[in-house]
CSV table of C-alpha atoms and ligand atoms in Angstrom, one decimal:
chain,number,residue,atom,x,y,z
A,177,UNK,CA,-13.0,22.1,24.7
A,178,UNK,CA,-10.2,19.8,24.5
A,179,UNK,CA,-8.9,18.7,21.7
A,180,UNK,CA,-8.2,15.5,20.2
A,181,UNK,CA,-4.7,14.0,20.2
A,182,UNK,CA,-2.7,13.4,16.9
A,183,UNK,CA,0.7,12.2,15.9
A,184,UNK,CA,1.9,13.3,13.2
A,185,UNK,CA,5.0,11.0,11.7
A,186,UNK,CA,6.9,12.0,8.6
A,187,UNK,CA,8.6,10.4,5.9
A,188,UNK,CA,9.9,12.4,3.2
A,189,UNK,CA,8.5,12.6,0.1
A,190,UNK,CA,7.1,15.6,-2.0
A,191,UNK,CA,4.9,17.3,0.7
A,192,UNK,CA,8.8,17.8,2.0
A,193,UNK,CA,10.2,18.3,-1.0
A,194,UNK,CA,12.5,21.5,-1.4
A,195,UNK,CA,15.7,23.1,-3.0
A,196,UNK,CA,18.3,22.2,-1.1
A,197,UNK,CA,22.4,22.4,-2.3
A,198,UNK,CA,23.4,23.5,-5.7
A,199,UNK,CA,21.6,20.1,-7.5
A,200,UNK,CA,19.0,19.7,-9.7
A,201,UNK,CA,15.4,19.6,-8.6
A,202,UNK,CA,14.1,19.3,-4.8
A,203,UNK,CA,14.7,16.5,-2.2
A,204,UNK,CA,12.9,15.9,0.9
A,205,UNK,CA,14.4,18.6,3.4
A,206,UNK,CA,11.7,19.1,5.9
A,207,UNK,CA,10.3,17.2,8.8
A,208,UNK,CA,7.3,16.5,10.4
A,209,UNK,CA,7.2,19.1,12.6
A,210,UNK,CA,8.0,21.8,10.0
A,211,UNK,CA,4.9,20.8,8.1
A,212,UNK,CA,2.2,21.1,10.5
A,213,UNK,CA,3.8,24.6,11.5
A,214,UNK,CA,3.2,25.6,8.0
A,215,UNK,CA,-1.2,24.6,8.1
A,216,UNK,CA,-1.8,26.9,11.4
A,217,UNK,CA,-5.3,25.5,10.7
A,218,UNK,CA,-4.3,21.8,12.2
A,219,UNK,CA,-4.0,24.2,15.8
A,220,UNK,CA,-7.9,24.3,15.6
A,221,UNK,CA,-8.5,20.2,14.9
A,222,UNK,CA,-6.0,19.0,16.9
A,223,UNK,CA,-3.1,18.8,19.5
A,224,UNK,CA,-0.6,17.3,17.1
A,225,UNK,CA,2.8,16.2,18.4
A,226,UNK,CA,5.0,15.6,15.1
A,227,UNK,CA,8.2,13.7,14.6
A,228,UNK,CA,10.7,12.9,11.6
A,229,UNK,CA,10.3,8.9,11.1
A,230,UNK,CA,12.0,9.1,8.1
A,231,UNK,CA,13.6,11.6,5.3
A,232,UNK,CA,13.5,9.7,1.9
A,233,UNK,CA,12.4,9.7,-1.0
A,234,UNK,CA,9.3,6.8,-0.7
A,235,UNK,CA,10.5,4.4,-3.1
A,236,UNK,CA,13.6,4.2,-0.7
A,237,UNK,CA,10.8,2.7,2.2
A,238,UNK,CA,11.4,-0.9,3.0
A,239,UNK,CA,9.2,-3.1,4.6
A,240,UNK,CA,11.5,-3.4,7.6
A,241,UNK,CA,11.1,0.6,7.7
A,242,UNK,CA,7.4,-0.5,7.7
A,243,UNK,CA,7.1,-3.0,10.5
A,244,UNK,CA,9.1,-0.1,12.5
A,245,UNK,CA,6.8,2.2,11.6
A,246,UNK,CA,3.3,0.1,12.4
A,247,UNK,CA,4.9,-0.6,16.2
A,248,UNK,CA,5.6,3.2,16.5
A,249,UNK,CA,1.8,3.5,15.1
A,250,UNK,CA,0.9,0.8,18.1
A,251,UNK,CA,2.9,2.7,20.5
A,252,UNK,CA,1.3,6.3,19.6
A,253,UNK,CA,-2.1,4.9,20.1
A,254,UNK,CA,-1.2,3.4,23.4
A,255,UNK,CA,0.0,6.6,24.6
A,256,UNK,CA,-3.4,8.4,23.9
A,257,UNK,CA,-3.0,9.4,20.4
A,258,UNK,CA,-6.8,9.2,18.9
A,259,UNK,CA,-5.5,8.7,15.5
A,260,UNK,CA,-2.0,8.8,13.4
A,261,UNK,CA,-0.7,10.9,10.2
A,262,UNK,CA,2.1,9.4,7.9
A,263,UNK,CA,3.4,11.9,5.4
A,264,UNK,CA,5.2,10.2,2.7
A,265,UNK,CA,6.1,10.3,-1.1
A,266,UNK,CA,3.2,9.7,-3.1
A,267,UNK,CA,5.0,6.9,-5.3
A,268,UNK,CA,4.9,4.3,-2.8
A,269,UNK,CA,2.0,5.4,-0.8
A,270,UNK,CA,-0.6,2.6,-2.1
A,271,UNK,CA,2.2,0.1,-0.9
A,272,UNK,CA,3.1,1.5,2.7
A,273,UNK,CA,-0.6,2.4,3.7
A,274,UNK,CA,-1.5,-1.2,2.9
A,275,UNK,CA,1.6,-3.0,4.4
A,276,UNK,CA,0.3,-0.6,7.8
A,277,UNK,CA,-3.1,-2.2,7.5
A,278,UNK,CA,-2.0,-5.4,7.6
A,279,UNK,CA,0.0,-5.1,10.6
A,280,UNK,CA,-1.8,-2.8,12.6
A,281,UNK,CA,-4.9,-3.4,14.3
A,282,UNK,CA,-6.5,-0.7,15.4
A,283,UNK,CA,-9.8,1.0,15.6
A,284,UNK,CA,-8.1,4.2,15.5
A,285,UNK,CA,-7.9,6.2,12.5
A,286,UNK,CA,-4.3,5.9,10.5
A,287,UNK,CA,-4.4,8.0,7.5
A,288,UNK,CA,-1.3,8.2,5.0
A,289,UNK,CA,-1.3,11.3,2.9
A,290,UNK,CA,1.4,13.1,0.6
A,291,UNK,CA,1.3,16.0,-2.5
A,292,UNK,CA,1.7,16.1,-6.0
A,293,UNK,CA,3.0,19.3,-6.3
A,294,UNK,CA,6.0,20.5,-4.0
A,295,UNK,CA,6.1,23.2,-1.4
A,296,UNK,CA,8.2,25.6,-4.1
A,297,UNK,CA,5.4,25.3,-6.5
A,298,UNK,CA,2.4,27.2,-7.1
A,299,UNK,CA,-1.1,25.5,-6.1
A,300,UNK,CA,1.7,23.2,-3.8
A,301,UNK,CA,-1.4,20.4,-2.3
A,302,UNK,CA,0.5,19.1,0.4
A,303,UNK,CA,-0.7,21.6,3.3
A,304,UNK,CA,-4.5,21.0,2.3
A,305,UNK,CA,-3.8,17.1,2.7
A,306,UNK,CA,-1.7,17.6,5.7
A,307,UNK,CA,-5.0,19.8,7.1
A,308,UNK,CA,-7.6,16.8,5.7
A,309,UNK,CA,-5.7,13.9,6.8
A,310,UNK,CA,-5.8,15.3,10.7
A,311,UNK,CA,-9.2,16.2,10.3
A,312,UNK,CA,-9.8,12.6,9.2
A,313,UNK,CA,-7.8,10.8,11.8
A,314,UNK,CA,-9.4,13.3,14.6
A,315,UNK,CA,-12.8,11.8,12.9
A,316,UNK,CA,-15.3,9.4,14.8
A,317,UNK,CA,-16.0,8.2,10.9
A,318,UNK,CA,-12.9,7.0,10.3
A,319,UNK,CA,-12.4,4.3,13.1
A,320,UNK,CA,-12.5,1.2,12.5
A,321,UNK,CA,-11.6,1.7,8.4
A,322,UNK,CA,-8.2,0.5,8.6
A,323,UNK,CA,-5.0,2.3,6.8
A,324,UNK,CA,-6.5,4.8,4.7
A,325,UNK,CA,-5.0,7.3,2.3
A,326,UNK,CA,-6.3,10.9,2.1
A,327,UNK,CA,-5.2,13.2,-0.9
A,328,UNK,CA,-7.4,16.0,-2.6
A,329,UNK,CA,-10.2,15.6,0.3
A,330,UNK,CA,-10.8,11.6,-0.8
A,331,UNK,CA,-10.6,9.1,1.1
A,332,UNK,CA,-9.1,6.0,0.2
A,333,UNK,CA,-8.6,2.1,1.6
A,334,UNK,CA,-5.2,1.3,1.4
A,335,UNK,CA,-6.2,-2.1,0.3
A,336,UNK,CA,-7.8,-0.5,-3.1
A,337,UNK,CA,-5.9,2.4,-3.6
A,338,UNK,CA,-3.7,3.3,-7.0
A,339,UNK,CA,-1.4,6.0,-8.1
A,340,UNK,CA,-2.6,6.5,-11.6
A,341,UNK,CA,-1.6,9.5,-13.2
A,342,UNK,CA,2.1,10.5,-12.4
A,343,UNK,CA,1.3,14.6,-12.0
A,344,UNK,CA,-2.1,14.8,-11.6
A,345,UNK,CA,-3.5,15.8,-8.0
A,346,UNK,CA,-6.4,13.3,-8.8
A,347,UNK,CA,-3.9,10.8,-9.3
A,348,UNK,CA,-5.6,8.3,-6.6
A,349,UNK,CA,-8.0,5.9,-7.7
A,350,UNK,CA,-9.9,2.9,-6.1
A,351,UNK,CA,-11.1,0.4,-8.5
A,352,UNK,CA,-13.2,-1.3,-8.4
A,353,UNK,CA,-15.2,0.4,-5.3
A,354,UNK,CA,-14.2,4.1,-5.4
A,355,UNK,CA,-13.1,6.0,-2.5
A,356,UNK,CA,-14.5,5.4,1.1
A,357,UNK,CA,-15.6,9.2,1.3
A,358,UNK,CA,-14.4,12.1,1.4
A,359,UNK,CA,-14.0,15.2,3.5
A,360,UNK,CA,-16.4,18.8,3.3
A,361,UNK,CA,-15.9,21.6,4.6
A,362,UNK,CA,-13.4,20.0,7.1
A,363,UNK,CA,-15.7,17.6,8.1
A,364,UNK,CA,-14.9,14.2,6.9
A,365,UNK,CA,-18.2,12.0,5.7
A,366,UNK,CA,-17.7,7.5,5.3
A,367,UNK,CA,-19.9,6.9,2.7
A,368,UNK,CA,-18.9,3.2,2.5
A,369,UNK,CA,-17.1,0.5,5.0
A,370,UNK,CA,-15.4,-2.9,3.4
A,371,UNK,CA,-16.9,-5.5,4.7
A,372,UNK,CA,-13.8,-7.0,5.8
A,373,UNK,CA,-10.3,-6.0,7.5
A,374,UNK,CA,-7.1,-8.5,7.0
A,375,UNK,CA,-4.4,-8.5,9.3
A,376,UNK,CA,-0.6,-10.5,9.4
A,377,UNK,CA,0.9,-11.3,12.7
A,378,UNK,CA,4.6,-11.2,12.8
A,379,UNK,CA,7.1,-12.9,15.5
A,380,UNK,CA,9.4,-10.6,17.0
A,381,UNK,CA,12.5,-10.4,15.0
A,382,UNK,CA,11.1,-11.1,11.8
A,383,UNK,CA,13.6,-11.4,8.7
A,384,UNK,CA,12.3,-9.7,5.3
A,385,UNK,CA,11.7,-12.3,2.5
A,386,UNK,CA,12.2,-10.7,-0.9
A,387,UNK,CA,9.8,-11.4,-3.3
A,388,UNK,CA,9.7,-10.3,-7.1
A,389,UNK,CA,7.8,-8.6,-8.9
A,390,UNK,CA,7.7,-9.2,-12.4
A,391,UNK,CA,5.0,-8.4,-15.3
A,392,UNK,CA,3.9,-10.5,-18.5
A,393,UNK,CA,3.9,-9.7,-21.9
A,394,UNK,CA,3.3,-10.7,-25.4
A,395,UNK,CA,5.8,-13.0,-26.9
A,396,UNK,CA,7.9,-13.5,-23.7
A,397,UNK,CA,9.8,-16.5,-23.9
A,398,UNK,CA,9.8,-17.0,-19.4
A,399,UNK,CA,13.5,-16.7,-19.7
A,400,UNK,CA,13.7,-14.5,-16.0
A,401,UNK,CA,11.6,-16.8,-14.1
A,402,UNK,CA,14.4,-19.6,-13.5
A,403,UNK,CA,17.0,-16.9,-12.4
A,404,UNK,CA,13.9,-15.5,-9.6
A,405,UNK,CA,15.1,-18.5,-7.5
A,406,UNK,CA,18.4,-18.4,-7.9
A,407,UNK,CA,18.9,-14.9,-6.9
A,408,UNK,CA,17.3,-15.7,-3.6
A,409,UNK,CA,13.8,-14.4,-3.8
A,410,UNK,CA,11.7,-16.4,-1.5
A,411,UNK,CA,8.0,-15.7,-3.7
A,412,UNK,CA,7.4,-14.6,-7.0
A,413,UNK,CA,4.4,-12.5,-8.4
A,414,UNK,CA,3.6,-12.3,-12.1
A,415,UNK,CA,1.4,-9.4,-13.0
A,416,UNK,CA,-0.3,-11.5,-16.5
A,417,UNK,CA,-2.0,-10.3,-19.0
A,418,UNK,CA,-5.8,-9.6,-18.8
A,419,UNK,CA,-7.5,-12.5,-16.5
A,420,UNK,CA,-4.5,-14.0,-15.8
A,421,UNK,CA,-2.9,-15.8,-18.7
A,422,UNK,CA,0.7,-15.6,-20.1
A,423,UNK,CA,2.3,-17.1,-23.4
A,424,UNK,CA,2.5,-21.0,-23.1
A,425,UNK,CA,6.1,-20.4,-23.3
A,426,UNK,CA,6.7,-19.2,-19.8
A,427,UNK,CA,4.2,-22.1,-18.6
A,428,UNK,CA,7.0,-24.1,-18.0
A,429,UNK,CA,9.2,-22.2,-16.5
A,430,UNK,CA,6.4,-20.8,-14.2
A,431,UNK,CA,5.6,-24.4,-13.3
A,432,UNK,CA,8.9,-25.2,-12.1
A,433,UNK,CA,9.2,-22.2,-9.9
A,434,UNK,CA,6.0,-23.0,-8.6
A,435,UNK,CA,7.2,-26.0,-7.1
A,436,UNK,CA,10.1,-24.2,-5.0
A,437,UNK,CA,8.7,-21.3,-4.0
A,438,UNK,CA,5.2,-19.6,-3.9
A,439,UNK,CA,4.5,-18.2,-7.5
A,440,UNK,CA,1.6,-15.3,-7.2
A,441,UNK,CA,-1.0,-15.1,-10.1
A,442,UNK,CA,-2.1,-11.3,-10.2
A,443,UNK,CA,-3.0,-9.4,-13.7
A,444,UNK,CA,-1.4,-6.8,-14.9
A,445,UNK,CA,-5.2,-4.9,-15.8
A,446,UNK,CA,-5.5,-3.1,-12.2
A,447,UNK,CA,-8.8,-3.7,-11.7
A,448,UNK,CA,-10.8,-6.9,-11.4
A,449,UNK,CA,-10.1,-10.3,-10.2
A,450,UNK,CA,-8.0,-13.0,-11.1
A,451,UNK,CA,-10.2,-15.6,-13.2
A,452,UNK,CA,-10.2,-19.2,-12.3
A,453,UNK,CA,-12.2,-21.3,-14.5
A,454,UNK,CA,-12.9,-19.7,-18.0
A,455,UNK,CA,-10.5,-19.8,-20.1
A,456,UNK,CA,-8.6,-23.5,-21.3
A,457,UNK,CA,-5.9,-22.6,-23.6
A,458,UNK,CA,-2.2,-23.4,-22.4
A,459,UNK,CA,-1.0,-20.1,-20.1
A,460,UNK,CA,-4.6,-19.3,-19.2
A,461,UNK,CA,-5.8,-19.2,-16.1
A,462,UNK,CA,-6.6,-22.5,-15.4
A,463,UNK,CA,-3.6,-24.4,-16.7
A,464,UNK,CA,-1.3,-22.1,-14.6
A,465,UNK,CA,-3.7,-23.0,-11.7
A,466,UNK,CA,-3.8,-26.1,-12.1
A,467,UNK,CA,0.2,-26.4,-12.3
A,468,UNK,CA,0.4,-24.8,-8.3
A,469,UNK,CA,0.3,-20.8,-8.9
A,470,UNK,CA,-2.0,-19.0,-6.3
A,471,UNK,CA,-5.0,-16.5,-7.6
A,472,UNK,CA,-4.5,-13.1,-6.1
A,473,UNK,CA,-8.0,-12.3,-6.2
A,474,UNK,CA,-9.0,-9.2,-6.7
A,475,UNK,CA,-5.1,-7.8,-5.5
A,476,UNK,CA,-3.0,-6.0,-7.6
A,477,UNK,CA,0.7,-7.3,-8.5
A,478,UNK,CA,1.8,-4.9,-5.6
A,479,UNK,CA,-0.7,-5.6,-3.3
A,480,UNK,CA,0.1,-9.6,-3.6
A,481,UNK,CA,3.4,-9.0,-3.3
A,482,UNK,CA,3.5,-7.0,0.0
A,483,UNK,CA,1.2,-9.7,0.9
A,484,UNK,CA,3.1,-12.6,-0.1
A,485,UNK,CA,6.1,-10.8,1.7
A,486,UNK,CA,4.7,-10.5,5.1
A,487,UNK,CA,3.1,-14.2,4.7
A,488,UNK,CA,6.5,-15.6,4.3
A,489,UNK,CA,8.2,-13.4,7.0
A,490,UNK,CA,5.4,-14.9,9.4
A,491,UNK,CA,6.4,-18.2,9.4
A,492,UNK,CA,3.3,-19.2,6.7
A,493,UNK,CA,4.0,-22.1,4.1
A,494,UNK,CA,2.5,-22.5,0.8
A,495,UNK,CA,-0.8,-24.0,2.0
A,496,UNK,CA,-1.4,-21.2,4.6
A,497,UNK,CA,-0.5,-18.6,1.6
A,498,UNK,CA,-3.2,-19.7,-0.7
A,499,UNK,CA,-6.1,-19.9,2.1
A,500,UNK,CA,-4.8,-16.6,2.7
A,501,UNK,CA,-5.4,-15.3,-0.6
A,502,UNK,CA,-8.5,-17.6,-1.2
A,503,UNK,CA,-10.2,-16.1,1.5
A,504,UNK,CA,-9.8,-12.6,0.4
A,505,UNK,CA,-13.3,-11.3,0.5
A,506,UNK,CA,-15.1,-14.4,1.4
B,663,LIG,N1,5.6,12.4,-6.6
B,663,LIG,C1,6.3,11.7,-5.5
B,663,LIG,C2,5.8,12.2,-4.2
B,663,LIG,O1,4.8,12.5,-4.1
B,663,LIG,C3,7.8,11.7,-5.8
B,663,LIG,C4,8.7,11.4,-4.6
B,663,LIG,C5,8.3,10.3,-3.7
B,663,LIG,O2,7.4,9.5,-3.9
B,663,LIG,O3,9.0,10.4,-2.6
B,663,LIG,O4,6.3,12.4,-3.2
């Protein structure tokens, strides 16, 4: 029988994590192809042909890094790869896995996966993910899903997906839906499909546009939001309180922005959408609406701003960027 082809591309992270020198705590040390050597089990899923993309640790990606990895993705598939690993740091993951399912789009399965707990510790997760993740990309189940992220036999859509407990090896949520499916005695089952995919084009030679990130809280005067421009961000998002409202302080501010560069509305809850016609009070919803910020919908701050980011690097202007974001899941 012959067996499916998958590349494996490594990034760094914990799953690579070791001692290394005479400095505190680990760093990521190995690569790629030193992880699948260490799961002998992947030999009886998979031909895997593995490669060191990167060695950092993930909050050191960029989305450059990222639009190099999707056209390695691109070029893997081409070559006869059935589906691609990424093994990464599991800070950044919900933010690379989504930027990857923007780009890339491909019925074949790309799952990124990581570990909580480091190859020098006891109960260390990273080979059992390593093991899922190529069972799930060698999957017929998992075409067509999009980016997906696979840790402690879940799997996730990278346009859901959270980090939500900084040690925990059930750290990955998906609210509202829940993970996709999951994966049983090395066999992964779907239980659910979104009903819709999303993908960004980008010209060759795209430039990165910076965009901030900022959250709201109570009693914040708006005082940052003039300096967002003038630092050279091209977008801002603002992670509001609850549904989307801020003090009437930063209203403002937020309004002048607004009318320079594209000003995200996303809440700061991480879960639920954005509201856009409850609440009247100056800084709800529909007063920073109506004064030209865009709902993110049902996107997290991150999500929007990755988003927002590869909107503005493909040429889009404001009016393109909210369709874009208006049409999410319509
Ligand atoms: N817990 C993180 C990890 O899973 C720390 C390091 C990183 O994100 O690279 O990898």
């Amino acid at each position: 029988m012959t067996l499916p082809h998958i590349a494996v591309l490594s990034l760094g992270g914990t799953i690579s994590s070791t001692r290394s020198g005479s400095g505190p705590g680990v760093t990521p040390t190995l690569t790629g192809e030193m992880l699948v050597e260490s799961v002998p089990e992947i030999a009886e899923v998979a031909e895997v042909s593995a490669a060191a993309f990167r060695q950092l640790p993930s909050p050191e990606i960029t989305i450059d890094d990222l639009v190099e990895l999707a056209a390695e993705i691109s070029h893997r598939v081409d070559e006869g790869a059935a589906g691609v690993v990424v093994t990464q740091g599991t800070d950044t993951i919900e933010e690379s896995s989504f930027v990857l399912d923007l780009l890339l789009d491909l019925d074949a399965p790309v799952v990124v996966t990581g570990a909580m707990r480091n190859p020098t510790l006891p109960g260390a997760d990273g080979p059992a993910n390593l093991l899922a993740s190529v069972q799930v990309a060698a999957s017929e189940a998992a075409r067509g899903l999009g980016a997906v992220v696979v840790l402690n036999d879940e799997i996730h859509a990278a346009r859901y997906v959270r980090k939500t407990h900084t040690q925990s090896t059930a750290t990955f949520k998906s609210p509202p839906v829940g993970p996709l499916g999951w994966v049983s005695e090395g066999t992964p089952r779907v239980a659910v499909r979104l009903v819709e995919r999303h993908h960004v084009d980008l010209p060759a030679g795209s430039q990165d546009q910076p965009v901030a990130l900022l959250a709201g809280a109570l009693g914040d005067d708006g005082r940052l939001f003039p300096a967002v421009k003038e630092l050279g961000y091209t977008g801002l998002v603002v992670e509001a309180t609850g549904g989307g409202h801020m003090p009437s302080a930063t209203v403002g501010p937020l309004a002048d922005l607004a009318g320079e560069i594209p000003v995200v509305l996303a809440s700061r809850t991480g879960s639920g959408e954005v509201l856009r016609r409850t609440y009247g009070f100056p800084g709800s919803e529909t007063d920073l609406l109506s004064r030209g910020l865009i709902a993110a919908g049902p996107l997290d701050g991150r999500k929007a701003r990755l988003l927002l980011s590869l909107l503005l690097r493909s040429g889009a202007k404001k009016d393109e960027i909210s369709r874009t974001f208006d049409r999410w899941l319509r």
